[in-house]
Short mmCIF file of C-alpha atoms and ligand atoms in Angstrom, two decimals:
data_model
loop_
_atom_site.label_atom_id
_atom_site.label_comp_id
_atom_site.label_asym_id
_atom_site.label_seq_id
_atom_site.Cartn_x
_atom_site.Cartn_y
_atom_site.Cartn_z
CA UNK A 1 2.84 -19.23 9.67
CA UNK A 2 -0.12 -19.76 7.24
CA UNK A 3 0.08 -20.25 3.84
CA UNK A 4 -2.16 -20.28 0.72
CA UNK A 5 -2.27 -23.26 -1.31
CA UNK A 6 -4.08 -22.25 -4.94
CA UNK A 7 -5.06 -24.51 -7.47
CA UNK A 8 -4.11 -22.87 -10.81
CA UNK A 9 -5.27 -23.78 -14.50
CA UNK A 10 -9.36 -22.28 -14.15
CA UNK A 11 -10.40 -18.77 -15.58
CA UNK A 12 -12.01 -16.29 -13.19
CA UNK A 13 -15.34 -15.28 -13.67
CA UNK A 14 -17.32 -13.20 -11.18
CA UNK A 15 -18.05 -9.55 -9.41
CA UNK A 16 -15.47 -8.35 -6.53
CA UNK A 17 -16.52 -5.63 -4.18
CA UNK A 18 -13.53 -2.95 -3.70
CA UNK A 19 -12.02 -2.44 -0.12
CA UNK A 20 -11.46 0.99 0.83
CA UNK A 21 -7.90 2.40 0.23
CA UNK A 22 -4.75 1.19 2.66
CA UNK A 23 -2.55 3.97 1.54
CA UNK A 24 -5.67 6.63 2.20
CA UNK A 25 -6.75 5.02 4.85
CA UNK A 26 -3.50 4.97 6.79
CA UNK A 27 -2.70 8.53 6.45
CA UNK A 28 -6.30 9.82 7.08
CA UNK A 29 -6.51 7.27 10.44
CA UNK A 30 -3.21 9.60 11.70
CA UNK A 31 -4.40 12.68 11.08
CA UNK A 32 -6.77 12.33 13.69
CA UNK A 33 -3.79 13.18 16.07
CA UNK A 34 -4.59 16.98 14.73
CA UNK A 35 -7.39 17.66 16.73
CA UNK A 36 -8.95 17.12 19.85
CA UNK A 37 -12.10 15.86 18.63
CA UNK A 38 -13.02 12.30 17.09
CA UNK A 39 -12.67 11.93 13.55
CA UNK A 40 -14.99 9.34 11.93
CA UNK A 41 -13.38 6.93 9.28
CA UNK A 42 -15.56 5.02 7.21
CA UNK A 43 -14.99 2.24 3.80
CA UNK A 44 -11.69 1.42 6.58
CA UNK A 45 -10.46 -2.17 5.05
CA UNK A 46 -9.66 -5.29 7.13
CA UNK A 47 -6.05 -4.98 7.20
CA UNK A 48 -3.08 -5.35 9.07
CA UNK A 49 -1.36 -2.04 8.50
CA UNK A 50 -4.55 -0.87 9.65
CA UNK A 51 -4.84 -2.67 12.94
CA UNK A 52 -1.33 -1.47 13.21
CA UNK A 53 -1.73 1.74 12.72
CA UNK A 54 -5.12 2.07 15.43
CA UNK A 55 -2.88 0.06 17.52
CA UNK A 56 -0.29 2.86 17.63
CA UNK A 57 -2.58 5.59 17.66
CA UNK A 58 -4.14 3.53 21.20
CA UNK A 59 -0.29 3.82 22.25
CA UNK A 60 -0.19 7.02 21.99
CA UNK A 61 -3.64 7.50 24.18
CA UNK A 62 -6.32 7.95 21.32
CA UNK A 63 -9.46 6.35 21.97
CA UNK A 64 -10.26 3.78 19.06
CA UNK A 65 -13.75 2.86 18.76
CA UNK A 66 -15.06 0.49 15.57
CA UNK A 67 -18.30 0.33 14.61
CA UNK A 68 -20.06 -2.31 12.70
CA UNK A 69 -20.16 -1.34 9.35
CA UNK A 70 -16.37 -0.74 8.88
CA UNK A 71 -16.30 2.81 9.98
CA UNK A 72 -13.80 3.95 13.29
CA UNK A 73 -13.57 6.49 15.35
CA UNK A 74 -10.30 8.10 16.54
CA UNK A 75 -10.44 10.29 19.38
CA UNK A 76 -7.02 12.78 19.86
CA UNK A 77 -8.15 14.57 22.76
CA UNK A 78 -5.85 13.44 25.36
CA UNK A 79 -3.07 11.79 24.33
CA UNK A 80 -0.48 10.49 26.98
CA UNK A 81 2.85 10.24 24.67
CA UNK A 82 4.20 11.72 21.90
CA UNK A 83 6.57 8.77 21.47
CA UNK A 84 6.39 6.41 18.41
CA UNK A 85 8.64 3.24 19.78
CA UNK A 86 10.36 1.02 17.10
CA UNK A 87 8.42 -2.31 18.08
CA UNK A 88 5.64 -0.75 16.11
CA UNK A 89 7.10 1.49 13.75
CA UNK A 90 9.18 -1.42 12.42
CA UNK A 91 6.26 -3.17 11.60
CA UNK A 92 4.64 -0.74 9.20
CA UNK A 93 6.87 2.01 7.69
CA UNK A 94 3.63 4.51 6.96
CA UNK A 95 4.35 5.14 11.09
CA UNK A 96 6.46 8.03 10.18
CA UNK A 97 2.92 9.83 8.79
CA UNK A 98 2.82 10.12 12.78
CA UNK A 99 5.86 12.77 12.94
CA UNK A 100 4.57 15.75 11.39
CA UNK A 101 0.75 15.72 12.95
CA UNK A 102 2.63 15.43 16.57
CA UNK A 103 4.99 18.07 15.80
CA UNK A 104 2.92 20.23 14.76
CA UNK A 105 -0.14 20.26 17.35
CA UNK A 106 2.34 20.00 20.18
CA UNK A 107 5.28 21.06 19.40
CA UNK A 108 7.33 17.86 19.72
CA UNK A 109 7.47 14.57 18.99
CA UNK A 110 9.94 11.18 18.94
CA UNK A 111 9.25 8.89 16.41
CA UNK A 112 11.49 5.07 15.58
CA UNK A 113 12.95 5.63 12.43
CA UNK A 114 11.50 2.88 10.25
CA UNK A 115 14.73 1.61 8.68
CA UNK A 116 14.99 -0.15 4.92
CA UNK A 117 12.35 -3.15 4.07
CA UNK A 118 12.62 -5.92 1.13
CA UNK A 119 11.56 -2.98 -1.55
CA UNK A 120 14.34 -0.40 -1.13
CA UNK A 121 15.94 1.35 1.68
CA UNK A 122 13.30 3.39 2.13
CA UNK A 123 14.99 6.75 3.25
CA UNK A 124 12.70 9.49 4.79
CA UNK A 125 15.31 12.44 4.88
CA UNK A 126 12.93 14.30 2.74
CA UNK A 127 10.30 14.23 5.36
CA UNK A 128 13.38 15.72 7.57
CA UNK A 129 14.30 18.22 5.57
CA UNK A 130 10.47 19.76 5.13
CA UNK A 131 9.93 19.77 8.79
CA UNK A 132 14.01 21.22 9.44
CA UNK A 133 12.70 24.28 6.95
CA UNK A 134 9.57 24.60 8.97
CA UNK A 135 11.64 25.68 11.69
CA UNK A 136 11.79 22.21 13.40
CA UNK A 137 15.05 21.16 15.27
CA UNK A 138 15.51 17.91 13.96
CA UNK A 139 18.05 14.85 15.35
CA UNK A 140 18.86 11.43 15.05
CA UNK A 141 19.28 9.74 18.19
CA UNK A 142 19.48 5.92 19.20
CA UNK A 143 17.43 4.92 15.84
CA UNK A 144 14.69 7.61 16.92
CA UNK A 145 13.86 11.19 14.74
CA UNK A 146 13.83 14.09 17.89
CA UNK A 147 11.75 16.39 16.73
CA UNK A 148 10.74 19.93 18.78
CA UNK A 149 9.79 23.47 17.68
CA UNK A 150 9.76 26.38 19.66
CA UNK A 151 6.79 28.26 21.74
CA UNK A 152 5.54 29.83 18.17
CA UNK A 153 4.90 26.35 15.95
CA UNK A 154 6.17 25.13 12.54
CA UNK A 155 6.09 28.42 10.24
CA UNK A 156 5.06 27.96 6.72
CA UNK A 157 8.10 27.11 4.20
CA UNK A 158 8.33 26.93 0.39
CA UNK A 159 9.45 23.30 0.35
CA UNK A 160 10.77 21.58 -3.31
CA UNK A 161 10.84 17.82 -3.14
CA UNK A 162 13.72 16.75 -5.00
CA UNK A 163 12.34 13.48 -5.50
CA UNK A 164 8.08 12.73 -5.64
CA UNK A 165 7.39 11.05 -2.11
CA UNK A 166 3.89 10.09 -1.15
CA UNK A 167 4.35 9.69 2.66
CA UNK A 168 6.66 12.61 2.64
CA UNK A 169 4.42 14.88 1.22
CA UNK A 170 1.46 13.87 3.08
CA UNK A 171 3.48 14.24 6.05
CA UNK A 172 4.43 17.83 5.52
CA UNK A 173 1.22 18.30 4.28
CA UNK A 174 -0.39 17.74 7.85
CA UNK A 175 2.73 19.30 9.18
CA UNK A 176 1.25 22.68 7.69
CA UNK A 177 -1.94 22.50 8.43
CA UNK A 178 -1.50 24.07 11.87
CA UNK A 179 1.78 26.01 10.68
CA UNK A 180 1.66 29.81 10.95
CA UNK A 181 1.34 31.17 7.86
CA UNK A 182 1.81 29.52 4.17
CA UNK A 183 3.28 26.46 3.13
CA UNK A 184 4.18 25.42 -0.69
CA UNK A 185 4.90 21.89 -1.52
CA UNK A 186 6.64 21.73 -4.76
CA UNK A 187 7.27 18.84 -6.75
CA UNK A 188 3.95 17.18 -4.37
CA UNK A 189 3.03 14.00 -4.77
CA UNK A 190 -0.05 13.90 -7.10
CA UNK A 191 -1.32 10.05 -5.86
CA UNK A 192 -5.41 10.14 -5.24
CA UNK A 193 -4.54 8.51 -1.61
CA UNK A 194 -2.57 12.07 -0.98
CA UNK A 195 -6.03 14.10 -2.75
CA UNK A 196 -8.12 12.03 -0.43
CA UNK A 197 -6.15 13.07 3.11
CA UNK A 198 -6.45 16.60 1.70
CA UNK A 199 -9.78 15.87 1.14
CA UNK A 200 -9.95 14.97 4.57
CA UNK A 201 -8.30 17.94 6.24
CA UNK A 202 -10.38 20.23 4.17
CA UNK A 203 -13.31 18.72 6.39
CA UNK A 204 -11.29 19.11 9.41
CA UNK A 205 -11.04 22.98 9.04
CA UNK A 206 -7.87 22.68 7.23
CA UNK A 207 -6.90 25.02 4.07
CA UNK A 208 -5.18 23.58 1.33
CA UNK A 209 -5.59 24.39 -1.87
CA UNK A 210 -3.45 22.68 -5.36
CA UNK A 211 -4.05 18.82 -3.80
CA UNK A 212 -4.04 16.52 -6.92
CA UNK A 213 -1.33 18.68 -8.64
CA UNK A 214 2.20 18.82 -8.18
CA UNK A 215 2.43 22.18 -6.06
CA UNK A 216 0.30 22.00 -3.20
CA UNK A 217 -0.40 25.18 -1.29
CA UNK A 218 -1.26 25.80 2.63
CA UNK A 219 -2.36 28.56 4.99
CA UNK A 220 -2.47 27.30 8.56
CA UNK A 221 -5.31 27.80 10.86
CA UNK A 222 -4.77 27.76 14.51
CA UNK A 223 -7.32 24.87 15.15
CA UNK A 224 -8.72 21.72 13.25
CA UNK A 225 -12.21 20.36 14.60
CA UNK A 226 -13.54 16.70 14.09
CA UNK A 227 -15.24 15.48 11.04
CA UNK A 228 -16.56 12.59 9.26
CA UNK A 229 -14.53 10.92 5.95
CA UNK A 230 -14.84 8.29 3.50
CA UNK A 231 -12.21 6.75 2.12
CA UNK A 232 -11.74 6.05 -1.55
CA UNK A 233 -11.50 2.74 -2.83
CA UNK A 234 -8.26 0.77 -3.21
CA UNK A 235 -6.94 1.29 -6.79
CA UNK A 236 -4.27 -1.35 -6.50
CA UNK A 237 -6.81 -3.72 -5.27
CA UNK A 238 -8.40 -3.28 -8.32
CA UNK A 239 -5.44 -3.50 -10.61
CA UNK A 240 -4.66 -7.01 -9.01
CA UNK A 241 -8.20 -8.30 -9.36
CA UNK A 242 -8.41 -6.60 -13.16
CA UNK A 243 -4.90 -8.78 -13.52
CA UNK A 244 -6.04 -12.03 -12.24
CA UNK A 245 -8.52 -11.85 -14.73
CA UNK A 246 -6.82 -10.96 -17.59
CA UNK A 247 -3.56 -13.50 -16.74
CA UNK A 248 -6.62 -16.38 -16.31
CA UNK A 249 -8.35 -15.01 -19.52
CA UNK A 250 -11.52 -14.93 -17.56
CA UNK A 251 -13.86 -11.95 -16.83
CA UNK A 252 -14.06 -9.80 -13.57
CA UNK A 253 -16.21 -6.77 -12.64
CA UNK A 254 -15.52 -4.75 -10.00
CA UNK A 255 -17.55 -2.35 -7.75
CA UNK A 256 -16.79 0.85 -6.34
CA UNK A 257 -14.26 1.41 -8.96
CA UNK A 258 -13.20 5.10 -9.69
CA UNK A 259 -11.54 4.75 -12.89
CA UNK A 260 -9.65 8.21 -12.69
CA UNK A 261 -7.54 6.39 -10.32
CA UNK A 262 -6.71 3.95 -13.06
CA UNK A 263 -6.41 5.48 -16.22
CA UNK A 264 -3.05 3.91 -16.78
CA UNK A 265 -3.38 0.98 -15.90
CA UNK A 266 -6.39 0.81 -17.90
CA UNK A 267 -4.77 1.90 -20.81
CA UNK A 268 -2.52 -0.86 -20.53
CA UNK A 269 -4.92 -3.49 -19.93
CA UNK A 270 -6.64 -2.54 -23.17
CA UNK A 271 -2.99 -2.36 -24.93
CA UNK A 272 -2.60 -6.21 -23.54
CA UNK A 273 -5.98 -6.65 -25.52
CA UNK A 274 -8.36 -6.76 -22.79
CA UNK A 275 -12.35 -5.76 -23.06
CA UNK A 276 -12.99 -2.61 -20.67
CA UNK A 277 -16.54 -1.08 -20.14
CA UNK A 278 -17.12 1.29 -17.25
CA UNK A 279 -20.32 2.14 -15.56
CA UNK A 280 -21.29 4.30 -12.35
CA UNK A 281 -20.81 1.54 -10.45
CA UNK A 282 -17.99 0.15 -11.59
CA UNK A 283 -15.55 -1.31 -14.26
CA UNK A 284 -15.96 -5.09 -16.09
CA UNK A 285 -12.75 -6.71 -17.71
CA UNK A 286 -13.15 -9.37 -20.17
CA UNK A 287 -10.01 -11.37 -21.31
CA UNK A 288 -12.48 -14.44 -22.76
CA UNK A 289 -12.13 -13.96 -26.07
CA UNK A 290 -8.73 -12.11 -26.80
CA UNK A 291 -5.10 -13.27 -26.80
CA UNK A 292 -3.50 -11.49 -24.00
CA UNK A 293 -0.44 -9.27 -25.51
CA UNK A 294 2.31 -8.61 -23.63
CA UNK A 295 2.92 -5.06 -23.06
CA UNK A 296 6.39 -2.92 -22.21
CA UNK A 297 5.87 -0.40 -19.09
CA UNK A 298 7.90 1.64 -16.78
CA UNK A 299 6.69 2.66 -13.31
CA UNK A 300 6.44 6.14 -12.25
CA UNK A 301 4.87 8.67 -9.65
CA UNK A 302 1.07 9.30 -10.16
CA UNK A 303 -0.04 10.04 -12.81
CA UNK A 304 2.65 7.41 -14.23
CA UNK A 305 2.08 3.78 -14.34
CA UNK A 306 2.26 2.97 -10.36
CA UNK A 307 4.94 0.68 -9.28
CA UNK A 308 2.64 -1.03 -6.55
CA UNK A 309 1.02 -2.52 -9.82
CA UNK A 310 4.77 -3.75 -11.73
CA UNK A 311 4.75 -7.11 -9.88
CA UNK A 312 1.39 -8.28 -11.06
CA UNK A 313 2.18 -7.02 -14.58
CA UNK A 314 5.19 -8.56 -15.01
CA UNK A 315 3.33 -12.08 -14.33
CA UNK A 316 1.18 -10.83 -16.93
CA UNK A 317 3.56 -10.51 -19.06
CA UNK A 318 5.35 -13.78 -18.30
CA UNK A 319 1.95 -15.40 -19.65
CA UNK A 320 1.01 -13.50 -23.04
CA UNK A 321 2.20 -13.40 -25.95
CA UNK A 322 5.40 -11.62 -27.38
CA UNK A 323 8.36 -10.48 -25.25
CA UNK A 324 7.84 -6.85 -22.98
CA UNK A 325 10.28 -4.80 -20.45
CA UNK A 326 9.12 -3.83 -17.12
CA UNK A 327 11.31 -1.01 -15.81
CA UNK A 328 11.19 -0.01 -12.10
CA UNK A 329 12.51 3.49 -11.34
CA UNK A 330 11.02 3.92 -7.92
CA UNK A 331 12.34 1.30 -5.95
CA UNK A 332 15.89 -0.06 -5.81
CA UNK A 333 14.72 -3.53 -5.40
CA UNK A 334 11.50 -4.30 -6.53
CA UNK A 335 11.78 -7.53 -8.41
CA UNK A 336 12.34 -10.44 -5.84
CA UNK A 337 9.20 -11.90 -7.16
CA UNK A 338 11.06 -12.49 -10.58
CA UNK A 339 12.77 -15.53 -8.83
CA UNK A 340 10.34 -17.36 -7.70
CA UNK A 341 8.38 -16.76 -11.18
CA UNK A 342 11.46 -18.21 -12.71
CA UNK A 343 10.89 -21.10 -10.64
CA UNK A 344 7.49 -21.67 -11.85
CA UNK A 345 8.84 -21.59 -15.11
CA UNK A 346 8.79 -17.86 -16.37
CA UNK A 347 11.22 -16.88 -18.57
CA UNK A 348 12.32 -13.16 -17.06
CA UNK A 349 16.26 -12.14 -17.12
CA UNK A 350 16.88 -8.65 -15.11
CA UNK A 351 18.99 -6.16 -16.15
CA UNK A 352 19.83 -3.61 -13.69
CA UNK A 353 16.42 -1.98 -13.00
CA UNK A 354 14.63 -4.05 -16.13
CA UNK A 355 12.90 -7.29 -16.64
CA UNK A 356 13.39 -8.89 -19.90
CA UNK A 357 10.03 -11.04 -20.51
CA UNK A 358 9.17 -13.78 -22.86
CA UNK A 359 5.63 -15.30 -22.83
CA UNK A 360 5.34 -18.67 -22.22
CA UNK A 361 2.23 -20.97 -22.85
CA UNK A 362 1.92 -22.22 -19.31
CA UNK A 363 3.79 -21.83 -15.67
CA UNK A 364 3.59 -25.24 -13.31
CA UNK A 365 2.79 -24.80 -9.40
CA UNK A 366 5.61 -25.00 -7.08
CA UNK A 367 6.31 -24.11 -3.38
CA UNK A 368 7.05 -20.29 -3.47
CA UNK A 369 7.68 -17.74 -0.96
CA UNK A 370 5.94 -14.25 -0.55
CA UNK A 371 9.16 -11.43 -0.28
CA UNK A 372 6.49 -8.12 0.07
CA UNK A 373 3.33 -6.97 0.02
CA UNK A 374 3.11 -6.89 -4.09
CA UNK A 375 5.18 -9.49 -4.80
CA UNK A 376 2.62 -11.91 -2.95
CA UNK A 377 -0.27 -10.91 -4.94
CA UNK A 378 1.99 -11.67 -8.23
CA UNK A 379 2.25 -14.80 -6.28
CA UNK A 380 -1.23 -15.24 -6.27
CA UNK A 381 -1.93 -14.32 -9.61
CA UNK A 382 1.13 -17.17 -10.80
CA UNK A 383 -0.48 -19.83 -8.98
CA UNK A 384 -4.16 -18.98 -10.42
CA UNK A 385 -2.70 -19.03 -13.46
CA UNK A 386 -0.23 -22.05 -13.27
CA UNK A 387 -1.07 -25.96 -13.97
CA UNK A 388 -1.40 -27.56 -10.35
CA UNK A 389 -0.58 -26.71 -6.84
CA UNK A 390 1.21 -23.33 -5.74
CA UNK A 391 1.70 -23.24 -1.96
CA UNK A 392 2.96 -19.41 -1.17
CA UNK A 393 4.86 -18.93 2.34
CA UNK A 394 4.44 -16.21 4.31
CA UNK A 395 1.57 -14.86 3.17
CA UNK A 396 1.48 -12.25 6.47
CA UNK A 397 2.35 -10.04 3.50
CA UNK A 398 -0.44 -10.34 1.34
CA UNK A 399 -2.69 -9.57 5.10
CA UNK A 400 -1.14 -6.32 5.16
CA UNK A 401 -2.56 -4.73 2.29
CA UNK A 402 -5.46 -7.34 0.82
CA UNK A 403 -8.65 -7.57 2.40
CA UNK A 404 -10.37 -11.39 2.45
CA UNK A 405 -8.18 -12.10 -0.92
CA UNK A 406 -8.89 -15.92 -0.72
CA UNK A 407 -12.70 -15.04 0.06
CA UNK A 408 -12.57 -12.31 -3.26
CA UNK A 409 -10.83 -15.17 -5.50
CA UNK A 410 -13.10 -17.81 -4.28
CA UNK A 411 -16.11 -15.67 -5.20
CA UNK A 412 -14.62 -15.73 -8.55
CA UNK A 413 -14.15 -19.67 -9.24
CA UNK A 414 -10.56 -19.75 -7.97
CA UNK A 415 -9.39 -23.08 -5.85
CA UNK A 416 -7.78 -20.87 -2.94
CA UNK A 417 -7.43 -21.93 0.42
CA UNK A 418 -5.56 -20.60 3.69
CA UNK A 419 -3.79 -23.52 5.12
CA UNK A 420 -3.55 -22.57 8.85
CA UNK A 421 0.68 -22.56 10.15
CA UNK A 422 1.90 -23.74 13.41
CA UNK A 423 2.85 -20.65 15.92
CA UNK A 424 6.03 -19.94 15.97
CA UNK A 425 6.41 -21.46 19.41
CA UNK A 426 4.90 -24.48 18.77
CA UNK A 427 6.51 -27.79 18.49
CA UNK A 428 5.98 -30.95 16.60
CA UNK A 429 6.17 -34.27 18.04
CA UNK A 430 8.43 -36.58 15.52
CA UNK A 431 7.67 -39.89 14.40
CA UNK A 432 10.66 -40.87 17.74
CA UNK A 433 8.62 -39.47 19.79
CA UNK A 434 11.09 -36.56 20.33
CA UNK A 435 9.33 -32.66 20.05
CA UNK A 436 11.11 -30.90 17.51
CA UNK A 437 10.27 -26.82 16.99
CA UNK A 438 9.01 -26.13 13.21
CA UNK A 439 11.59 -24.33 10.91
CA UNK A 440 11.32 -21.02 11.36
CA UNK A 441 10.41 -19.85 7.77
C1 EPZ B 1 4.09 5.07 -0.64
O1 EPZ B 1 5.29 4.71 0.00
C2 EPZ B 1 3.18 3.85 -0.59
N1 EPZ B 1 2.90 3.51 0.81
C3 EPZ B 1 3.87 2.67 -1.28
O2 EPZ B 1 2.96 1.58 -1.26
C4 EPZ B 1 4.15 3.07 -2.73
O3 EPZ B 1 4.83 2.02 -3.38
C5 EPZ B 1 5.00 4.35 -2.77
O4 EPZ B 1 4.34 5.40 -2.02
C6 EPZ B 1 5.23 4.85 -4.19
O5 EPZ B 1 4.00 5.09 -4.81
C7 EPZ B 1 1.98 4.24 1.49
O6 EPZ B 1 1.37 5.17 0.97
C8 EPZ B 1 1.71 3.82 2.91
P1 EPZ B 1 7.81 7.29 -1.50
P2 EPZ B 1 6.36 5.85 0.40
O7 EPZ B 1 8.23 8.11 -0.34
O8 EPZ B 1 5.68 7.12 0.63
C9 EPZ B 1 12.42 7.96 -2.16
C10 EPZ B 1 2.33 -0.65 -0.98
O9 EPZ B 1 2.67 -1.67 -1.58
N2 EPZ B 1 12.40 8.77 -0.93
O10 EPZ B 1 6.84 7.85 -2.48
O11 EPZ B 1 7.23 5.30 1.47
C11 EPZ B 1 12.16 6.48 -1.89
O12 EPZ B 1 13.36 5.82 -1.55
C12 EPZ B 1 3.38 0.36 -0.58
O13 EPZ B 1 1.15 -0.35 -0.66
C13 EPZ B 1 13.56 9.41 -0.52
O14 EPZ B 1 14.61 9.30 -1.16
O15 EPZ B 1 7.21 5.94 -0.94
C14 EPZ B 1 11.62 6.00 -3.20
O16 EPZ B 1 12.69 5.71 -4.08
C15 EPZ B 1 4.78 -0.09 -0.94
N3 EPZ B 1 13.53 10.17 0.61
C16 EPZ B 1 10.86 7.20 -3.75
O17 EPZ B 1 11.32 8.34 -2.99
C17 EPZ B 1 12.40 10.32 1.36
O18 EPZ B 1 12.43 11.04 2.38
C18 EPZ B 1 9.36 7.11 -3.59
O19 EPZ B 1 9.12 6.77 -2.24
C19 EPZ B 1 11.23 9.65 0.93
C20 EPZ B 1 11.24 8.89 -0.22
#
């Protein structure tokens, strides 16, 4: 498996591009399956979830077609399955987005259930529950969600989230689309990745009005037709990027920034004491001059300081001066990365769902190991920042949700390099002469 080894101790100072979105992209990508003509995708970032996700959307018989200058193509017109098997659902958990767009175009569909990750258990009985008052029939069977409806479609529902879900309302969302009649979603998820697959939709034919607020109403059309959609930049990019600079008191800017997307975490960076100017273009943090602060935050749905950004805050923290609480009250476990920040010499102590922080002067590079997508980037950002070598294991996280991140960093003065693994399969020949298999890590 590769790894990143990163020299820590130098300041950043340079310009980053922005990817386009994962979390809009992945969503937008599926609800190609609600029409039979191509839908064009462009600003689609170099990810794994997304080669994932066009890899299950080519199981299911779409025709997948890049072009050159990161747009793709996703042609629904004659799919072959409506079957969602578990080797690739377990691999990326935004599969379920595939349930309700299936359902509702054909009346049917069988997806893996994706089961818990390192984060949380993950439960998606709220996306169950919408589609079950849609008029789906619903079961569980052999780790796979049965879904059918009968000859007349999904109807339109009034549907109250009892908890803010992202995935589950975008998957209702699409689920109403082609429902007959009108569909409330109460207590929506307000995220711009959700405002930018209604966006999407909208172009598609779809009418949904309310996206960006937290009721989001519906009234299904019998038909979507193919369109053409770009994708919004990656906020969460940016807040790691914005991060790295302000832990390594350097300067950043960043294009293709939409700082509505940010406001919080802006906010907070200027709390911590960082220098903020926006332009058209973009946004440029400077951390030069200034002593970072540290700065207490809890995570919450959009508009609320977003939990996908608590991991790279809480090594800011660790790192500036005065003592902070990060709360998490989205996922149950969301703080693995604590440990290994410990190791490089943090002082964090956890209680319950809080992290107690002191700031220290300095952390000092150690062998770490990448637990989730987040936590790696905080992994990152604590080897930029520490004295000497960090060498971060299984980095196949951070590949999942940051595009180029060594090539980004290195643009910006950071010592980064990806240190190539053995394959799994491969074997080593010892200094007897005898082949011995690498430890599996
Ligand atoms: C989305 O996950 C994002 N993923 C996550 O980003 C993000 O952390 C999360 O929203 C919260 O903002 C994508 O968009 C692909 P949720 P999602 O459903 O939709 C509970 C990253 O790093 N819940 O909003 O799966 C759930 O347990 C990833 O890019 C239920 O109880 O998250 C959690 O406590 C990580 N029942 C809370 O809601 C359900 O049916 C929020 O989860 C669904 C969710």
């Amino acid at each position: 498996m590769d790894k990143l080894l990163v020299n820590g101790g130098c300041p950043l100072d340079g310009e980053v591009q922005l990817s386009g979105s994962k979390n809009a992209t992945l969503p937008i990508l599926i609800a190609s399956l609600l029409c039979a003509e191509p839908l064009q995708v462009r600003n689609v970032p170099h990810l794994r979830d997304i080669t994932t996700a066009l890899k299950l959307l080519g199981h299911l018989g779409a025709r997948v077609e890049f072009n050159e200058d990161l747009t793709v193509e996703v042609d629904s017109g004659d799919l072959h399955t409506l079957r969602a098997p578990y080797e690739l659902v377990k691999t990326m958990r935004a599969s379920i987005l595939v349930l309700g767009p299936l359902l509702t175009r054909f009346g049917e569909a069988e997806v893996s259930l994706p089961g818990g990750c390192a984060i949380g258990s993950r439960p998606v009985d709220l996306h169950i529950r919408g589609l079950r008052e849609m008029g789906a029939q619903v079961s569980i069977e052999n780790g796979y969600i049965k879904a059918s409806v009968g000859r007349g479609g999904l109807n339109g529902a009034r549907i109250l989230f009892d908890t803010v879900t992202v995935t589950g309302t975008e998957n209702l969302l699409m689920a109403a689309v082609l429902a007959r009649g009108i569909t409330v979603l109460e207590n929506a998820a307000r995220e711009p990745e959700v405002v930018d697959l209604a966006r999407c939709l909208i172009a598609m034919g779809g009418a949904i009005e309310g996206a960006g607020t937290d009721v989001i109403t519906v009234t299904g059309v019998d038909a979507l037709h193919g369109a053409c959609h770009t994708v919004i930049s990656d906020r969460i990019e940016a807040g790691t990027y914005l991060l790295a600079a302000a832990a390594t008191r350097g300067r950043i800017r960043l294009t293709g920034y939409d700082p509505q997307h940010g406001d919080v975490v802006l906010e907070k960076l200027r709390e911590a004491g960082a220098i903020l100017s926006i332009d058209p273009r973009g946004v440029t943090l400077d951390m030069r001059k200034t002593q970072p602060q540290a700065v207490n935050l809890t995570t919450a749905p959009f508009p609320g300081f977003p939990t996908d950004m608590q991991a790279q805050f809480v090594l800011f923290n660790a790192v500036a001066n005065g003592s902070s609480t990060v709360t998490e009250t989205v996922f149950e476990n969301r703080f693995m990365h604590v440990h290994e920040l410990q190791r490089m010499g943090a002082d964090i102590h956890l209680r319950g769902n809080t992290a107690l922080i002191q700031g220290v002067t300095g952390l000092s590079g150690a062998q770490v190991m990448a637990t989730d997508l987040r936590a790696s980037a905080c992994l990152v950002l604590a080897g930029l920042v520490a004295e000497g070598e960090t060498m971060i294991d299984r980095i196949y996280h951070i590949d999942r949700g940051y595009d180029r991140i060594e090539e980004k960093l290195s643009q910006c003065g950071a010592s980064i390099r990806r240190i190539p693994g053995w394959p799994a399969t491969s074997v080593i020949p010892s200094r007897e002469g005898a082949s011995v298999s690498p430890l599996q890590s």
